[in-house]
């Protein structure tokens, strides 16, 4: 389980690396759309998103 779920800011560390990704399409995508981060999320993290889904095959995945 990830320590911080559903927070876009927690997905990026100080060096700009993507360190966390949540597989929750309905809630997470809706929240990102409200905050205006949907385009950023899809372009920057889509590949990592798909990779984690395929690798871990679970609804909560994170890379620390």
mmCIF file with all atom_site columns, N, CA and C in Angstrom:
data_model
loop_
_atom_site.group_PDB
_atom_site.id
_atom_site.type_symbol
_atom_site.label_atom_id
_atom_site.label_alt_id
_atom_site.label_comp_id
_atom_site.label_asym_id
_atom_site.label_entity_id
_atom_site.label_seq_id
_atom_site.pdbx_PDB_ins_code
_atom_site.Cartn_x
_atom_site.Cartn_y
_atom_site.Cartn_z
_atom_site.occupancy
_atom_site.B_iso_or_equiv
_atom_site.pdbx_formal_charge
_atom_site.auth_seq_id
_atom_site.auth_comp_id
_atom_site.auth_asym_id
_atom_site.auth_atom_id
_atom_site.pdbx_PDB_model_num
ATOM 1   N N  . UNK A 1 1  ? 0.842   -1.200 0.000   1.00 0.00 ? 1  UNK A N  1
ATOM 2   C CA . UNK A 1 1  ? 0.000   0.000  0.000   1.00 0.00 ? 1  UNK A CA 1
ATOM 3   C C  . UNK A 1 1  ? 0.877   1.250  0.000   1.00 0.00 ? 1  UNK A C  1
ATOM 4   N N  . UNK A 1 2  ? 0.456   2.224  -0.752  1.00 0.00 ? 2  UNK A N  1
ATOM 5   C CA . UNK A 1 2  ? 1.195   3.480  -0.794  1.00 0.00 ? 2  UNK A CA 1
ATOM 6   C C  . UNK A 1 2  ? 0.846   4.334  0.413   1.00 0.00 ? 2  UNK A C  1
ATOM 7   N N  . UNK A 1 3  ? 1.804   5.048  0.959   1.00 0.00 ? 3  UNK A N  1
ATOM 8   C CA . UNK A 1 3  ? 1.545   5.882  2.127   1.00 0.00 ? 3  UNK A CA 1
ATOM 9   C C  . UNK A 1 3  ? 0.631   7.069  1.824   1.00 0.00 ? 3  UNK A C  1
ATOM 10  N N  . UNK A 1 4  ? 0.697   7.586  0.599   1.00 0.00 ? 4  UNK A N  1
ATOM 11  C CA . UNK A 1 4  ? -0.132  8.732  0.229   1.00 0.00 ? 4  UNK A CA 1
ATOM 12  C C  . UNK A 1 4  ? -0.826  8.431  -1.086  1.00 0.00 ? 4  UNK A C  1
ATOM 13  N N  . UNK A 1 5  ? -2.105  8.197  -1.053  1.00 0.00 ? 5  UNK A N  1
ATOM 14  C CA . UNK A 1 5  ? -2.815  7.833  -2.273  1.00 0.00 ? 5  UNK A CA 1
ATOM 15  C C  . UNK A 1 5  ? -3.674  8.984  -2.778  1.00 0.00 ? 5  UNK A C  1
ATOM 16  N N  . UNK A 1 6  ? -3.698  9.137  -4.100  1.00 0.00 ? 6  UNK A N  1
ATOM 17  C CA . UNK A 1 6  ? -4.584  10.096 -4.730  1.00 0.00 ? 6  UNK A CA 1
ATOM 18  C C  . UNK A 1 6  ? -4.103  11.535 -4.713  1.00 0.00 ? 6  UNK A C  1
ATOM 19  N N  . UNK A 1 7  ? -2.832  11.734 -4.410  1.00 0.00 ? 7  UNK A N  1
ATOM 20  C CA . UNK A 1 7  ? -2.298  13.098 -4.386  1.00 0.00 ? 7  UNK A CA 1
ATOM 21  C C  . UNK A 1 7  ? -1.265  13.251 -5.494  1.00 0.00 ? 7  UNK A C  1
ATOM 22  N N  . UNK A 1 8  ? -1.553  14.148 -6.442  1.00 0.00 ? 8  UNK A N  1
ATOM 23  C CA . UNK A 1 8  ? -0.639  14.337 -7.571  1.00 0.00 ? 8  UNK A CA 1
ATOM 24  C C  . UNK A 1 8  ? 0.725   14.824 -7.107  1.00 0.00 ? 8  UNK A C  1
ATOM 25  N N  . UNK A 1 9  ? 0.743   15.696 -6.097  1.00 0.00 ? 9  UNK A N  1
ATOM 26  C CA . UNK A 1 9  ? 2.003   16.261 -5.629  1.00 0.00 ? 9  UNK A CA 1
ATOM 27  C C  . UNK A 1 9  ? 2.923   15.189 -5.059  1.00 0.00 ? 9  UNK A C  1
ATOM 28  N N  . UNK A 1 10 ? 2.348   14.130 -4.487  1.00 0.00 ? 10 UNK A N  1
ATOM 29  C CA . UNK A 1 10 ? 3.152   13.068 -3.907  1.00 0.00 ? 10 UNK A CA 1
ATOM 30  C C  . UNK A 1 10 ? 3.758   12.149 -4.960  1.00 0.00 ? 10 UNK A C  1
ATOM 31  N N  . UNK A 1 11 ? 3.338   12.322 -6.225  1.00 0.00 ? 11 UNK A N  1
ATOM 32  C CA . UNK A 1 11 ? 3.839   11.467 -7.286  1.00 0.00 ? 11 UNK A CA 1
ATOM 33  C C  . UNK A 1 11 ? 5.209   11.907 -7.785  1.00 0.00 ? 11 UNK A C  1
ATOM 34  N N  . UNK A 1 12 ? 5.617   13.120 -7.449  1.00 0.00 ? 12 UNK A N  1
ATOM 35  C CA . UNK A 1 12 ? 6.876   13.659 -7.954  1.00 0.00 ? 12 UNK A CA 1
ATOM 36  C C  . UNK A 1 12 ? 7.793   14.018 -6.780  1.00 0.00 ? 12 UNK A C  1
ATOM 37  N N  . UNK A 1 13 ? 9.013   13.508 -6.813  1.00 0.00 ? 13 UNK A N  1
ATOM 38  C CA . UNK A 1 13 ? 9.949   13.844 -5.746  1.00 0.00 ? 13 UNK A CA 1
ATOM 39  C C  . UNK A 1 13 ? 10.684  15.142 -6.083  1.00 0.00 ? 13 UNK A C  1
ATOM 40  N N  . UNK A 1 14 ? 11.658  15.500 -5.268  1.00 0.00 ? 14 UNK A N  1
ATOM 41  C CA . UNK A 1 14 ? 12.354  16.779 -5.442  1.00 0.00 ? 14 UNK A CA 1
ATOM 42  C C  . UNK A 1 14 ? 13.148  16.848 -6.744  1.00 0.00 ? 14 UNK A C  1
ATOM 43  N N  . UNK A 1 15 ? 13.550  15.688 -7.264  1.00 0.00 ? 15 UNK A N  1
ATOM 44  C CA . UNK A 1 15 ? 14.334  15.674 -8.488  1.00 0.00 ? 15 UNK A CA 1
ATOM 45  C C  . UNK A 1 15 ? 13.456  15.569 -9.731  1.00 0.00 ? 15 UNK A C  1
ATOM 46  N N  . UNK A 1 16 ? 12.140  15.555 -9.541  1.00 0.00 ? 16 UNK A N  1
ATOM 47  C CA . UNK A 1 16 ? 11.236  15.507 -10.678 1.00 0.00 ? 16 UNK A CA 1
ATOM 48  C C  . UNK A 1 16 ? 10.966  14.110 -11.193 1.00 0.00 ? 16 UNK A C  1
ATOM 49  N N  . UNK A 1 17 ? 11.412  13.094 -10.459 1.00 0.00 ? 17 UNK A N  1
ATOM 50  C CA . UNK A 1 17 ? 11.177  11.721 -10.887 1.00 0.00 ? 17 UNK A CA 1
ATOM 51  C C  . UNK A 1 17 ? 9.794   11.269 -10.419 1.00 0.00 ? 17 UNK A C  1
ATOM 52  N N  . UNK A 1 18 ? 9.163   10.459 -11.248 1.00 0.00 ? 18 UNK A N  1
ATOM 53  C CA . UNK A 1 18 ? 7.861   9.937  -10.871 1.00 0.00 ? 18 UNK A CA 1
ATOM 54  C C  . UNK A 1 18 ? 8.072   8.780  -9.897  1.00 0.00 ? 18 UNK A C  1
ATOM 55  N N  . UNK A 1 19 ? 7.589   8.932  -8.671  1.00 0.00 ? 19 UNK A N  1
ATOM 56  C CA . UNK A 1 19 ? 7.856   7.934  -7.643  1.00 0.00 ? 19 UNK A CA 1
ATOM 57  C C  . UNK A 1 19 ? 6.615   7.193  -7.184  1.00 0.00 ? 19 UNK A C  1
ATOM 58  N N  . UNK A 1 20 ? 5.435   7.688  -7.539  1.00 0.00 ? 20 UNK A N  1
ATOM 59  C CA . UNK A 1 20 ? 4.224   7.023  -7.077  1.00 0.00 ? 20 UNK A CA 1
ATOM 60  C C  . UNK A 1 20 ? 3.139   7.086  -8.135  1.00 0.00 ? 20 UNK A C  1
ATOM 61  N N  . UNK A 1 21 ? 2.374   6.026  -8.240  1.00 0.00 ? 21 UNK A N  1
ATOM 62  C CA . UNK A 1 21 ? 1.317   5.972  -9.233  1.00 0.00 ? 21 UNK A CA 1
ATOM 63  C C  . UNK A 1 21 ? 0.191   5.097  -8.716  1.00 0.00 ? 21 UNK A C  1
ATOM 64  N N  . UNK A 1 22 ? -1.026  5.626  -8.764  1.00 0.00 ? 22 UNK A N  1
ATOM 65  C CA . UNK A 1 22 ? -2.171  4.908  -8.236  1.00 0.00 ? 22 UNK A CA 1
ATOM 66  C C  . UNK A 1 22 ? -3.044  4.423  -9.392  1.00 0.00 ? 22 UNK A C  1
ATOM 67  N N  . UNK A 1 23 ? -3.411  3.151  -9.336  1.00 0.00 ? 23 UNK A N  1
ATOM 68  C CA . UNK A 1 23 ? -4.301  2.607  -10.363 1.00 0.00 ? 23 UNK A CA 1
ATOM 69  C C  . UNK A 1 23 ? -5.733  2.648  -9.837  1.00 0.00 ? 23 UNK A C  1
ATOM 70  N N  . UNK A 1 24 ? -6.369  3.792  -10.045 1.00 0.00 ? 24 UNK A N  1
ATOM 71  C CA . UNK A 1 24 ? -7.757  3.982  -9.621  1.00 0.00 ? 24 UNK A CA 1
ATOM 72  C C  . UNK A 1 24 ? -8.397  4.895  -10.650 1.00 0.00 ? 24 UNK A C  1
ATOM 73  N N  . UNK A 1 25 ? -8.869  4.302  -11.738 1.00 0.00 ? 25 UNK A N  1
ATOM 74  C CA . UNK A 1 25 ? -9.240  5.085  -12.914 1.00 0.00 ? 25 UNK A CA 1
ATOM 75  C C  . UNK A 1 25 ? -10.368 6.057  -12.633 1.00 0.00 ? 25 UNK A C  1
ATOM 76  N N  . UNK A 1 26 ? -11.424 5.623  -11.988 1.00 0.00 ? 26 UNK A N  1
ATOM 77  C CA . UNK A 1 26 ? -12.592 6.482  -11.825 1.00 0.00 ? 26 UNK A CA 1
ATOM 78  C C  . UNK A 1 26 ? -12.332 7.642  -10.875 1.00 0.00 ? 26 UNK A C  1
ATOM 79  N N  . UNK A 1 27 ? -11.894 7.368  -9.658  1.00 0.00 ? 27 UNK A N  1
ATOM 80  C CA . UNK A 1 27 ? -11.700 8.413  -8.660  1.00 0.00 ? 27 UNK A CA 1
ATOM 81  C C  . UNK A 1 27 ? -10.505 9.295  -8.998  1.00 0.00 ? 27 UNK A C  1
ATOM 82  N N  . UNK A 1 28 ? -9.379  8.659  -9.359  1.00 0.00 ? 28 UNK A N  1
ATOM 83  C CA . UNK A 1 28 ? -8.152  9.423  -9.574  1.00 0.00 ? 28 UNK A CA 1
ATOM 84  C C  . UNK A 1 28 ? -8.266  10.325 -10.800 1.00 0.00 ? 28 UNK A C  1
ATOM 85  N N  . UNK A 1 29 ? -8.789  9.789  -11.904 1.00 0.00 ? 29 UNK A N  1
ATOM 86  C CA . UNK A 1 29 ? -8.925  10.583 -13.127 1.00 0.00 ? 29 UNK A CA 1
ATOM 87  C C  . UNK A 1 29 ? -9.878  11.748 -12.902 1.00 0.00 ? 29 UNK A C  1
ATOM 88  N N  . UNK A 1 30 ? -10.956 11.506 -12.161 1.00 0.00 ? 30 UNK A N  1
ATOM 89  C CA . UNK A 1 30 ? -11.915 12.573 -11.875 1.00 0.00 ? 30 UNK A CA 1
ATOM 90  C C  . UNK A 1 30 ? -11.268 13.653 -11.039 1.00 0.00 ? 30 UNK A C  1
ATOM 91  N N  . UNK A 1 31 ? -10.519 13.270 -10.017 1.00 0.00 ? 31 UNK A N  1
ATOM 92  C CA . UNK A 1 31 ? -9.854  14.246 -9.156  1.00 0.00 ? 31 UNK A CA 1
ATOM 93  C C  . UNK A 1 31 ? -8.823  15.037 -9.957  1.00 0.00 ? 31 UNK A C  1
ATOM 94  N N  . UNK A 1 32 ? -8.069  14.356 -10.814 1.00 0.00 ? 32 UNK A N  1
ATOM 95  C CA . UNK A 1 32 ? -7.067  15.036 -11.615 1.00 0.00 ? 32 UNK A CA 1
ATOM 96  C C  . UNK A 1 32 ? -7.725  16.027 -12.585 1.00 0.00 ? 32 UNK A C  1
ATOM 97  N N  . UNK A 1 33 ? -8.872  15.638 -13.126 1.00 0.00 ? 33 UNK A N  1
ATOM 98  C CA . UNK A 1 33 ? -9.572  16.521 -14.045 1.00 0.00 ? 33 UNK A CA 1
ATOM 99  C C  . UNK A 1 33 ? -10.051 17.779 -13.327 1.00 0.00 ? 33 UNK A C  1
ATOM 100 N N  . UNK A 1 34 ? -10.551 17.632 -12.121 1.00 0.00 ? 34 UNK A N  1
ATOM 101 C CA . UNK A 1 34 ? -11.016 18.781 -11.333 1.00 0.00 ? 34 UNK A CA 1
ATOM 102 C C  . UNK A 1 34 ? -9.850  19.726 -11.037 1.00 0.00 ? 34 UNK A C  1
ATOM 103 N N  . UNK A 1 35 ? -8.679  19.150 -10.739 1.00 0.00 ? 35 UNK A N  1
ATOM 104 C CA . UNK A 1 35 ? -7.519  19.970 -10.403 1.00 0.00 ? 35 UNK A CA 1
ATOM 105 C C  . UNK A 1 35 ? -6.765  20.473 -11.634 1.00 0.00 ? 35 UNK A C  1
ATOM 106 N N  . UNK A 1 36 ? -7.188  20.051 -12.812 1.00 0.00 ? 36 UNK A N  1
ATOM 107 C CA . UNK A 1 36 ? -6.547  20.508 -14.034 1.00 0.00 ? 36 UNK A CA 1
ATOM 108 C C  . UNK A 1 36 ? -5.264  19.782 -14.366 1.00 0.00 ? 36 UNK A C  1
ATOM 109 N N  . UNK A 1 37 ? -5.084  18.581 -13.781 1.00 0.00 ? 37 UNK A N  1
ATOM 110 C CA . UNK A 1 37 ? -3.852  17.827 -14.016 1.00 0.00 ? 37 UNK A CA 1
ATOM 111 C C  . UNK A 1 37 ? -4.051  16.633 -14.943 1.00 0.00 ? 37 UNK A C  1
ATOM 112 N N  . UNK A 1 38 ? -5.237  16.509 -15.533 1.00 0.00 ? 38 UNK A N  1
ATOM 113 C CA . UNK A 1 38 ? -5.523  15.317 -16.331 1.00 0.00 ? 38 UNK A CA 1
ATOM 114 C C  . UNK A 1 38 ? -4.573  15.174 -17.515 1.00 0.00 ? 38 UNK A C  1
ATOM 115 N N  . UNK A 1 39 ? -4.352  16.264 -18.253 1.00 0.00 ? 39 UNK A N  1
ATOM 116 C CA . UNK A 1 39 ? -3.467  16.218 -19.417 1.00 0.00 ? 39 UNK A CA 1
ATOM 117 C C  . UNK A 1 39 ? -2.036  15.893 -18.990 1.00 0.00 ? 39 UNK A C  1
ATOM 118 N N  . UNK A 1 40 ? -1.584  16.530 -17.903 1.00 0.00 ? 40 UNK A N  1
ATOM 119 C CA . UNK A 1 40 ? -0.241  16.286 -17.386 1.00 0.00 ? 40 UNK A CA 1
ATOM 120 C C  . UNK A 1 40 ? -0.072  14.828 -16.984 1.00 0.00 ? 40 UNK A C  1
ATOM 121 N N  . UNK A 1 41 ? -1.081  14.308 -16.288 1.00 0.00 ? 41 UNK A N  1
ATOM 122 C CA . UNK A 1 41 ? -1.020  12.926 -15.827 1.00 0.00 ? 41 UNK A CA 1
ATOM 123 C C  . UNK A 1 41 ? -0.937  11.960 -17.002 1.00 0.00 ? 41 UNK A C  1
ATOM 124 N N  . UNK A 1 42 ? -1.774  12.168 -17.998 1.00 0.00 ? 42 UNK A N  1
ATOM 125 C CA . UNK A 1 42 ? -1.824  11.257 -19.134 1.00 0.00 ? 42 UNK A CA 1
ATOM 126 C C  . UNK A 1 42 ? -0.543  11.300 -19.954 1.00 0.00 ? 42 UNK A C  1
ATOM 127 N N  . UNK A 1 43 ? 0.029   12.488 -20.148 1.00 0.00 ? 43 UNK A N  1
ATOM 128 C CA . UNK A 1 43 ? 1.209   12.592 -20.996 1.00 0.00 ? 43 UNK A CA 1
ATOM 129 C C  . UNK A 1 43 ? 2.480   12.144 -20.270 1.00 0.00 ? 43 UNK A C  1
ATOM 130 N N  . UNK A 1 44 ? 2.610   12.532 -18.994 1.00 0.00 ? 44 UNK A N  1
ATOM 131 C CA . UNK A 1 44 ? 3.862   12.287 -18.279 1.00 0.00 ? 44 UNK A CA 1
ATOM 132 C C  . UNK A 1 44 ? 3.931   10.887 -17.673 1.00 0.00 ? 44 UNK A C  1
ATOM 133 N N  . UNK A 1 45 ? 2.787   10.364 -17.227 1.00 0.00 ? 45 UNK A N  1
ATOM 134 C CA . UNK A 1 45 ? 2.809   9.120  -16.467 1.00 0.00 ? 45 UNK A CA 1
ATOM 135 C C  . UNK A 1 45 ? 2.084   7.946  -17.120 1.00 0.00 ? 45 UNK A C  1
ATOM 136 N N  . UNK A 1 46 ? 1.594   8.136  -18.358 1.00 0.00 ? 46 UNK A N  1
ATOM 137 C CA . UNK A 1 46 ? 0.811   7.071  -18.973 1.00 0.00 ? 46 UNK A CA 1
ATOM 138 C C  . UNK A 1 46 ? 1.616   5.791  -19.160 1.00 0.00 ? 46 UNK A C  1
ATOM 139 N N  . UNK A 1 47 ? 2.852   5.918  -19.636 1.00 0.00 ? 47 UNK A N  1
ATOM 140 C CA . UNK A 1 47 ? 3.677   4.737  -19.845 1.00 0.00 ? 47 UNK A CA 1
ATOM 141 C C  . UNK A 1 47 ? 3.986   4.027  -18.530 1.00 0.00 ? 47 UNK A C  1
ATOM 142 N N  . UNK A 1 48 ? 4.366   4.783  -17.517 1.00 0.00 ? 48 UNK A N  1
ATOM 143 C CA . UNK A 1 48 ? 4.640   4.202  -16.210 1.00 0.00 ? 48 UNK A CA 1
ATOM 144 C C  . UNK A 1 48 ? 3.378   3.594  -15.619 1.00 0.00 ? 48 UNK A C  1
ATOM 145 N N  . UNK A 1 49 ? 2.274   4.271  -15.831 1.00 0.00 ? 49 UNK A N  1
ATOM 146 C CA . UNK A 1 49 ? 0.968   3.796  -15.368 1.00 0.00 ? 49 UNK A CA 1
ATOM 147 C C  . UNK A 1 49 ? 0.676   2.404  -15.928 1.00 0.00 ? 49 UNK A C  1
ATOM 148 N N  . UNK A 1 50 ? 0.793   2.263  -17.241 1.00 0.00 ? 50 UNK A N  1
ATOM 149 C CA . UNK A 1 50 ? 0.519   0.979  -17.880 1.00 0.00 ? 50 UNK A CA 1
ATOM 150 C C  . UNK A 1 50 ? 1.529   -0.076 -17.431 1.00 0.00 ? 50 UNK A C  1
ATOM 151 N N  . UNK A 1 51 ? 2.789   0.321  -17.282 1.00 0.00 ? 51 UNK A N  1
ATOM 152 C CA . UNK A 1 51 ? 3.829   -0.603 -16.840 1.00 0.00 ? 51 UNK A CA 1
ATOM 153 C C  . UNK A 1 51 ? 3.518   -1.178 -15.468 1.00 0.00 ? 51 UNK A C  1
ATOM 154 N N  . UNK A 1 52 ? 3.129   -0.319 -14.538 1.00 0.00 ? 52 UNK A N  1
ATOM 155 C CA . UNK A 1 52 ? 2.830   -0.788 -13.192 1.00 0.00 ? 52 UNK A CA 1
ATOM 156 C C  . UNK A 1 52 ? 1.599   -1.687 -13.165 1.00 0.00 ? 52 UNK A C  1
ATOM 157 N N  . UNK A 1 53 ? 0.598   -1.342 -13.957 1.00 0.00 ? 53 UNK A N  1
ATOM 158 C CA . UNK A 1 53 ? -0.613  -2.159 -14.012 1.00 0.00 ? 53 UNK A CA 1
ATOM 159 C C  . UNK A 1 53 ? -0.280  -3.556 -14.518 1.00 0.00 ? 53 UNK A C  1
ATOM 160 N N  . UNK A 1 54 ? 0.527   -3.620 -15.572 1.00 0.00 ? 54 UNK A N  1
ATOM 161 C CA . UNK A 1 54 ? 0.876   -4.910 -16.147 1.00 0.00 ? 54 UNK A CA 1
ATOM 162 C C  . UNK A 1 54 ? 1.808   -5.703 -15.236 1.00 0.00 ? 54 UNK A C  1
ATOM 163 N N  . UNK A 1 55 ? 2.704   -5.006 -14.567 1.00 0.00 ? 55 UNK A N  1
ATOM 164 C CA . UNK A 1 55 ? 3.699   -5.694 -13.749 1.00 0.00 ? 55 UNK A CA 1
ATOM 165 C C  . UNK A 1 55 ? 3.115   -6.219 -12.446 1.00 0.00 ? 55 UNK A C  1
ATOM 166 N N  . UNK A 1 56 ? 2.325   -5.396 -11.764 1.00 0.00 ? 56 UNK A N  1
ATOM 167 C CA . UNK A 1 56 ? 1.836   -5.782 -10.448 1.00 0.00 ? 56 UNK A CA 1
ATOM 168 C C  . UNK A 1 56 ? 0.408   -6.318 -10.471 1.00 0.00 ? 56 UNK A C  1
ATOM 169 N N  . UNK A 1 57 ? -0.349  -5.966 -11.528 1.00 0.00 ? 57 UNK A N  1
ATOM 170 C CA . UNK A 1 57 ? -1.723  -6.432 -11.676 1.00 0.00 ? 57 UNK A CA 1
ATOM 171 C C  . UNK A 1 57 ? -2.528  -6.242 -10.397 1.00 0.00 ? 57 UNK A C  1
ATOM 172 N N  . UNK A 1 58 ? -2.476  -5.044 -9.876  1.00 0.00 ? 58 UNK A N  1
ATOM 173 C CA . UNK A 1 58 ? -3.232  -4.750 -8.669  1.00 0.00 ? 58 UNK A CA 1
ATOM 174 C C  . UNK A 1 58 ? -3.801  -3.337 -8.775  1.00 0.00 ? 58 UNK A C  1
ATOM 175 N N  . UNK A 1 59 ? -4.658  -2.950 -7.830  1.00 0.00 ? 59 UNK A N  1
ATOM 176 C CA . UNK A 1 59 ? -5.312  -1.661 -7.885  1.00 0.00 ? 59 UNK A CA 1
ATOM 177 C C  . UNK A 1 59 ? -4.541  -0.589 -7.132  1.00 0.00 ? 59 UNK A C  1
ATOM 178 N N  . UNK A 1 60 ? -3.543  -0.982 -6.372  1.00 0.00 ? 60 UNK A N  1
ATOM 179 C CA . UNK A 1 60 ? -2.698  -0.018 -5.668  1.00 0.00 ? 60 UNK A CA 1
ATOM 180 C C  . UNK A 1 60 ? -1.248  -0.373 -5.952  1.00 0.00 ? 60 UNK A C  1
ATOM 181 N N  . UNK A 1 61 ? -0.564  0.488  -6.678  1.00 0.00 ? 61 UNK A N  1
ATOM 182 C CA . UNK A 1 61 ? 0.834   0.225  -7.005  1.00 0.00 ? 61 UNK A CA 1
ATOM 183 C C  . UNK A 1 61 ? 1.655   1.482  -6.807  1.00 0.00 ? 61 UNK A C  1
ATOM 184 N N  . UNK A 1 62 ? 2.846   1.346  -6.257  1.00 0.00 ? 62 UNK A N  1
ATOM 185 C CA . UNK A 1 62 ? 3.706   2.509  -6.108  1.00 0.00 ? 62 UNK A CA 1
ATOM 186 C C  . UNK A 1 62 ? 5.158   2.118  -6.266  1.00 0.00 ? 62 UNK A C  1
ATOM 187 N N  . UNK A 1 63 ? 5.947   3.060  -6.730  1.00 0.00 ? 63 UNK A N  1
ATOM 188 C CA . UNK A 1 63 ? 7.383   2.856  -6.881  1.00 0.00 ? 63 UNK A CA 1
ATOM 189 C C  . UNK A 1 63 ? 8.071   3.882  -6.012  1.00 0.00 ? 63 UNK A C  1
ATOM 190 N N  . UNK A 1 64 ? 8.754   3.437  -4.993  1.00 0.00 ? 64 UNK A N  1
ATOM 191 C CA . UNK A 1 64 ? 9.427   4.352  -4.075  1.00 0.00 ? 64 UNK A CA 1
ATOM 192 C C  . UNK A 1 64 ? 10.929  4.309  -4.346  1.00 0.00 ? 64 UNK A C  1
#
